[in-house]
Amino acid sequence: MKICICICLSKKNKKFSIKSLNSLNKLFIPDNCKLDIAFVLPNNFSYFKDFAIKKFKEKNIKLNFLTISQTGIPYARNKFLFFARLKKYAYLAFIDDDCEVDRNWLFEMLKLIKSEKVDIIGGPQNHKTTDSNTKNYFKLIEPEYKHKQKIKWAATNNVFFRNEILKDKNIKFDNKLDKIGGSDQLFFYNLWAKGYKLIWNKRAIVTENMHENRKKINWFLKRNFRYGYSGHFIDIFVHKLFLGKLINLIKIFIYGVMFFLSLFLILTKKKALPLFYLAKICGRIYALMGLKIFKYY
């Protein structure tokens, strides 16, 4: 059984990419599996290629290096999809380049996708931080599901899926969401809409190395603004222009109600929640007005 894990490398996560590589080197691989790793990397990442080859020379793992000239994560993800369509893999996966993989991650993903007979599995991303505020902020902005719970979308920081999905050559990440973000959410949501089954695997864990700027509430506010902004465009891509804008207005109203309700939690661990709802509202209004953002948070 052939499996391929994709890691899309970026300049901003350069200092964490070696840690990600070290964790993959320790990954437990079941006896009936043949593992490939595909690195999608910019032209100036030759140092990483040399290091990876040396790191895995004792392992029975095939490394593939896919070079891209465009900048932007959807382009990198699509480069991998094009590559994977030409191969006979049974399963594919995405993991972020600033994440470390749990030793039993592959075993847990394989066990669940076979036992539950599903097409796509998403998993949690923990964070390397001891700061209680940062932990609480992440809990507020990230989905939390029960083990084996049905879901409608997954993120490329931790996802495992059947290669059969790619038989449809029209399935790809939307490059228009390059600066906006959310191309992975839209990608897997569209697959759910086509009838593919998605569930959550709470036991297949990856851990994100902590960026210094993500310890501050300003980053979380910007991220929620971007969630609101990208959510507007995702609704339009899924439901078309008129209905998408109508849904956007409804969500602005719902977030507004949630903002006022969350004011009662201001003295609890969820004291940042009103600000997060407000940031999402601003993001959706900003997108509705046709204004552009030029930086991905």
Short mmCIF file of C-alpha atoms in Angstrom, two decimals:
data_model
loop_
_atom_site.label_atom_id
_atom_site.label_comp_id
_atom_site.label_asym_id
_atom_site.label_seq_id
_atom_site.Cartn_x
_atom_site.Cartn_y
_atom_site.Cartn_z
CA MET A 1 0.00 0.00 0.00
CA LYS A 2 1.54 3.29 -1.15
CA ILE A 3 1.00 6.53 0.78
CA CYS A 4 2.30 10.02 0.13
CA ILE A 5 2.50 12.89 2.62
CA CYS A 6 2.82 16.41 1.22
CA ILE A 7 4.68 19.24 2.98
CA CYS A 8 4.45 22.66 1.32
CA LEU A 9 7.50 24.67 2.41
CA SER A 10 7.42 28.44 2.90
CA LYS A 11 9.96 31.12 3.81
CA LYS A 12 8.05 32.23 6.92
CA ASN A 13 8.31 28.72 8.42
CA LYS A 14 11.91 28.12 7.36
CA LYS A 15 13.22 27.81 10.93
CA PHE A 16 10.64 25.13 11.77
CA SER A 17 10.97 22.98 8.64
CA ILE A 18 13.90 20.97 10.05
CA LYS A 19 11.86 20.13 13.17
CA SER A 20 9.05 18.92 10.93
CA LEU A 21 11.53 16.77 9.04
CA ASN A 22 12.89 15.26 12.26
CA SER A 23 9.40 14.24 13.38
CA LEU A 24 8.67 12.57 10.03
CA ASN A 25 11.91 10.67 10.37
CA LYS A 26 10.57 9.14 13.62
CA LEU A 27 7.15 8.27 12.20
CA PHE A 28 5.99 4.70 12.78
CA ILE A 29 5.28 3.05 9.41
CA PRO A 30 3.16 -0.16 9.43
CA ASP A 31 4.74 -3.18 7.72
CA ASN A 32 2.29 -3.22 4.80
CA CYS A 33 2.94 0.43 3.90
CA LYS A 34 5.36 2.08 1.51
CA LEU A 35 5.70 5.75 2.39
CA ASP A 36 6.64 8.63 0.10
CA ILE A 37 7.06 12.25 1.16
CA ALA A 38 6.58 15.06 -1.35
CA PHE A 39 8.10 18.44 -0.53
CA VAL A 40 6.78 21.37 -2.55
CA LEU A 41 9.45 24.03 -2.30
CA PRO A 42 10.55 27.37 -3.78
CA ASN A 43 13.62 27.48 -6.03
CA ASN A 44 15.91 28.82 -3.29
CA PHE A 45 15.35 25.88 -0.89
CA SER A 46 18.18 23.71 -2.22
CA TYR A 47 19.72 23.58 1.28
CA PHE A 48 16.59 21.77 2.53
CA LYS A 49 16.74 19.20 -0.26
CA ASP A 50 20.32 18.28 0.62
CA PHE A 51 19.52 18.07 4.33
CA ALA A 52 16.41 15.91 3.75
CA ILE A 53 18.30 13.43 1.56
CA LYS A 54 20.96 13.00 4.24
CA LYS A 55 18.35 12.72 7.00
CA PHE A 56 16.41 9.92 5.31
CA LYS A 57 19.27 7.99 3.73
CA GLU A 58 18.84 5.18 6.29
CA LYS A 59 15.05 5.07 5.84
CA ASN A 60 13.00 3.17 3.31
CA ILE A 61 11.12 6.33 2.35
CA LYS A 62 11.11 7.88 -1.10
CA LEU A 63 11.50 11.67 -1.17
CA ASN A 64 10.04 13.77 -3.98
CA PHE A 65 10.96 17.43 -4.45
CA LEU A 66 8.48 19.50 -6.44
CA THR A 67 9.66 23.01 -7.30
CA ILE A 68 7.29 25.94 -7.89
CA SER A 69 7.99 29.39 -9.27
CA GLN A 70 4.71 31.00 -8.12
CA THR A 71 4.29 32.16 -4.57
CA GLY A 72 1.11 31.19 -2.76
CA ILE A 73 -0.08 28.12 -0.91
CA PRO A 74 -2.91 27.12 -3.34
CA TYR A 75 -0.34 26.86 -6.16
CA ALA A 76 1.86 24.62 -4.01
CA ARG A 77 -1.05 22.38 -3.04
CA ASN A 78 -2.17 22.07 -6.67
CA LYS A 79 1.38 21.17 -7.68
CA PHE A 80 1.13 18.18 -5.34
CA LEU A 81 -2.30 17.18 -6.66
CA PHE A 82 -0.96 17.17 -10.22
CA PHE A 83 1.97 15.02 -9.09
CA ALA A 84 -0.25 12.61 -7.12
CA ARG A 85 -2.62 12.06 -10.06
CA LEU A 86 0.27 10.53 -12.00
CA LYS A 87 1.08 8.03 -9.24
CA LYS A 88 -0.64 4.94 -7.86
CA TYR A 89 -0.98 5.99 -4.24
CA ALA A 90 -3.76 4.57 -2.09
CA TYR A 91 -3.80 7.52 0.30
CA LEU A 92 -2.57 11.11 0.40
CA ALA A 93 -2.00 13.57 3.23
CA PHE A 94 -1.14 17.20 3.92
CA ILE A 95 0.78 18.45 6.96
CA ASP A 96 2.03 22.01 7.54
CA ASP A 97 5.76 22.71 7.42
CA ASP A 98 5.78 24.25 10.91
CA CYS A 99 4.24 21.15 12.51
CA GLU A 100 5.71 18.08 14.14
CA VAL A 101 3.90 14.79 13.60
CA ASP A 102 3.08 12.40 16.42
CA ARG A 103 4.92 9.09 16.06
CA ASN A 104 1.67 7.11 15.68
CA TRP A 105 -0.05 9.62 13.39
CA LEU A 106 0.04 7.42 10.27
CA PHE A 107 -1.07 4.32 12.15
CA GLU A 108 -4.06 6.15 13.65
CA MET A 109 -5.11 7.63 10.29
CA LEU A 110 -4.92 4.29 8.49
CA LYS A 111 -6.79 2.47 11.23
CA LEU A 112 -9.70 4.92 11.19
CA ILE A 113 -10.06 5.39 7.43
CA LYS A 114 -10.30 1.60 7.02
CA SER A 115 -12.58 0.86 9.96
CA GLU A 116 -15.02 3.72 9.27
CA LYS A 117 -14.90 3.41 5.45
CA VAL A 118 -14.71 7.17 4.93
CA ASP A 119 -12.94 9.26 2.29
CA ILE A 120 -11.30 12.09 4.25
CA ILE A 121 -10.06 12.43 7.82
CA GLY A 122 -9.18 15.67 9.57
CA GLY A 123 -7.22 15.86 12.79
CA PRO A 124 -6.27 18.30 15.57
CA GLN A 125 -3.34 20.64 15.67
CA ASN A 126 -1.86 21.24 19.12
CA HIS A 127 0.38 24.23 19.85
CA LYS A 128 3.76 24.37 21.57
CA THR A 129 3.08 27.02 24.16
CA THR A 130 2.88 27.24 27.93
CA ASP A 131 1.13 30.62 27.93
CA SER A 132 -2.44 30.18 29.22
CA ASN A 133 -3.83 33.18 27.29
CA THR A 134 -2.44 31.89 23.99
CA LYS A 135 -3.91 28.43 24.67
CA ASN A 136 -7.32 29.96 25.38
CA TYR A 137 -7.18 32.11 22.24
CA PHE A 138 -6.48 29.06 20.07
CA LYS A 139 -9.38 27.18 21.71
CA LEU A 140 -11.69 30.03 20.72
CA ILE A 141 -10.75 30.10 17.05
CA GLU A 142 -10.18 26.41 16.24
CA PRO A 143 -12.83 23.71 15.77
CA GLU A 144 -13.15 21.09 18.48
CA TYR A 145 -14.82 17.84 17.54
CA LYS A 146 -15.41 14.49 19.14
CA HIS A 147 -13.53 11.42 17.93
CA LYS A 148 -15.18 10.02 14.76
CA GLN A 149 -17.53 13.01 14.53
CA LYS A 150 -18.76 13.83 11.03
CA ILE A 151 -17.36 17.10 9.66
CA LYS A 152 -17.92 19.22 6.54
CA TRP A 153 -14.36 20.42 5.88
CA ALA A 154 -10.77 19.86 6.93
CA ALA A 155 -7.54 21.87 6.94
CA THR A 156 -4.25 20.98 5.29
CA ASN A 157 -2.39 21.24 8.60
CA ASN A 158 -3.59 17.70 9.33
CA VAL A 159 -5.61 15.76 6.78
CA PHE A 160 -5.57 12.25 5.28
CA PHE A 161 -7.64 11.13 2.27
CA ARG A 162 -8.15 8.56 -0.46
CA ASN A 163 -6.34 9.19 -3.73
CA GLU A 164 -9.46 8.08 -5.65
CA ILE A 165 -10.88 11.54 -4.99
CA LEU A 166 -8.46 12.99 -7.56
CA LYS A 167 -9.95 11.03 -10.47
CA ASP A 168 -11.98 14.16 -11.12
CA LYS A 169 -9.37 16.51 -12.62
CA ASN A 170 -11.54 19.55 -11.85
CA ILE A 171 -10.90 19.05 -8.13
CA LYS A 172 -8.25 21.54 -7.11
CA PHE A 173 -7.48 24.38 -4.70
CA ASP A 174 -8.77 27.78 -5.78
CA ASN A 175 -5.83 30.06 -6.64
CA LYS A 176 -8.06 33.14 -6.21
CA LEU A 177 -7.89 32.55 -2.45
CA ASP A 178 -4.10 32.90 -2.44
CA LYS A 179 -3.92 36.11 -0.37
CA ILE A 180 -7.35 35.67 1.19
CA GLY A 181 -6.83 32.22 2.70
CA GLY A 182 -9.32 29.40 3.18
CA SER A 183 -8.54 27.49 -0.03
CA ASP A 184 -8.24 24.25 1.97
CA GLN A 185 -11.57 24.85 3.71
CA LEU A 186 -13.27 25.45 0.35
CA PHE A 187 -11.52 22.45 -1.24
CA PHE A 188 -12.73 19.94 1.35
CA TYR A 189 -16.15 21.58 1.72
CA ASN A 190 -16.70 21.11 -2.02
CA LEU A 191 -15.76 17.44 -1.63
CA TRP A 192 -18.27 17.10 1.20
CA ALA A 193 -20.91 18.72 -1.05
CA LYS A 194 -20.11 16.13 -3.73
CA GLY A 195 -20.98 13.35 -1.28
CA TYR A 196 -17.58 12.37 0.10
CA LYS A 197 -17.56 11.34 3.77
CA LEU A 198 -15.40 13.28 6.25
CA ILE A 199 -14.78 12.52 9.92
CA TRP A 200 -12.54 13.73 12.74
CA ASN A 201 -9.67 11.72 14.19
CA LYS A 202 -8.83 13.04 17.63
CA ARG A 203 -5.98 10.54 18.02
CA ALA A 204 -3.95 11.59 14.96
CA ILE A 205 -2.13 14.62 16.29
CA VAL A 206 0.25 17.19 14.88
CA THR A 207 1.84 19.95 16.96
CA GLU A 208 2.54 23.43 15.63
CA ASN A 209 5.78 25.12 16.65
CA MET A 210 4.97 28.51 18.09
CA HIS A 211 5.64 31.69 16.12
CA GLU A 212 6.48 34.64 18.35
CA ASN A 213 3.82 36.90 16.82
CA ARG A 214 1.12 34.34 17.60
CA LYS A 215 1.54 34.91 21.33
CA LYS A 216 -0.14 38.31 21.04
CA ILE A 217 -3.86 38.99 20.84
CA ASN A 218 -3.30 41.28 17.81
CA TRP A 219 -2.44 38.24 15.69
CA PHE A 220 -5.63 36.47 16.74
CA LEU A 221 -7.72 39.53 15.94
CA LYS A 222 -6.13 39.75 12.48
CA ARG A 223 -6.67 36.03 11.96
CA ASN A 224 -10.37 36.34 12.87
CA PHE A 225 -10.69 39.33 10.56
CA ARG A 226 -9.25 37.14 7.80
CA TYR A 227 -11.63 34.29 8.71
CA GLY A 228 -14.53 36.67 8.24
CA TYR A 229 -13.10 38.03 5.00
CA SER A 230 -12.37 34.59 3.50
CA GLY A 231 -15.72 33.27 4.76
CA HIS A 232 -17.50 35.85 2.60
CA PHE A 233 -15.72 34.65 -0.56
CA ILE A 234 -16.16 30.98 0.31
CA ASP A 235 -19.92 31.54 0.66
CA ILE A 236 -19.99 33.22 -2.76
CA PHE A 237 -17.94 30.44 -4.41
CA VAL A 238 -20.23 27.79 -2.93
CA HIS A 239 -23.63 29.51 -3.24
CA LYS A 240 -23.00 31.94 -6.14
CA LEU A 241 -23.14 35.74 -5.99
CA PHE A 242 -26.66 36.69 -4.88
CA LEU A 243 -27.26 33.87 -2.40
CA GLY A 244 -23.68 34.12 -1.15
CA LYS A 245 -24.10 37.81 -0.31
CA LEU A 246 -27.42 37.08 1.39
CA ILE A 247 -25.79 34.37 3.51
CA ASN A 248 -22.99 36.80 4.32
CA LEU A 249 -25.50 39.35 5.65
CA ILE A 250 -27.22 36.66 7.72
CA LYS A 251 -23.87 35.61 9.23
CA ILE A 252 -22.98 39.22 10.03
CA PHE A 253 -26.28 39.44 11.92
CA ILE A 254 -25.62 36.14 13.74
CA TYR A 255 -22.09 37.21 14.69
CA GLY A 256 -23.55 40.49 15.92
CA VAL A 257 -25.97 38.64 18.20
CA MET A 258 -23.13 36.37 19.40
CA PHE A 259 -20.99 39.46 20.03
CA PHE A 260 -23.55 40.94 22.42
CA LEU A 261 -24.20 37.59 24.12
CA SER A 262 -20.47 36.99 24.56
CA LEU A 263 -20.11 40.27 26.44
CA PHE A 264 -21.43 38.39 29.47
CA LEU A 265 -18.29 36.19 29.34
CA ILE A 266 -15.87 39.09 29.54
CA LEU A 267 -14.76 38.17 33.07
CA THR A 268 -14.16 34.48 32.24
CA LYS A 269 -11.44 32.68 30.27
CA LYS A 270 -13.44 33.63 27.17
CA LYS A 271 -12.97 37.37 27.73
CA ALA A 272 -11.48 37.77 24.22
CA LEU A 273 -14.52 36.20 22.52
CA PRO A 274 -16.42 39.48 21.92
CA LEU A 275 -13.37 40.93 20.16
CA PHE A 276 -13.02 37.83 18.01
CA TYR A 277 -16.67 38.05 16.88
CA LEU A 278 -16.20 41.75 16.18
CA ALA A 279 -13.12 41.02 14.06
CA LYS A 280 -15.09 38.45 12.02
CA ILE A 281 -17.90 40.95 11.48
CA CYS A 282 -15.41 43.57 10.28
CA GLY A 283 -13.81 41.05 7.92
CA ARG A 284 -17.14 40.17 6.31
CA ILE A 285 -18.18 43.82 5.99
CA TYR A 286 -14.78 44.67 4.49
CA ALA A 287 -15.22 41.93 1.88
CA LEU A 288 -18.84 42.93 1.20
CA MET A 289 -17.65 46.46 0.39
CA GLY A 290 -15.29 45.04 -2.23
CA LEU A 291 -12.13 46.11 -0.42
CA LYS A 292 -8.97 44.03 -0.80
CA ILE A 293 -6.48 42.62 1.67
CA PHE A 294 -2.90 42.09 0.60
CA LYS A 295 -1.37 40.14 3.46
CA TYR A 296 -2.20 36.65 4.71
CA TYR A 297 -2.47 36.25 8.50
#
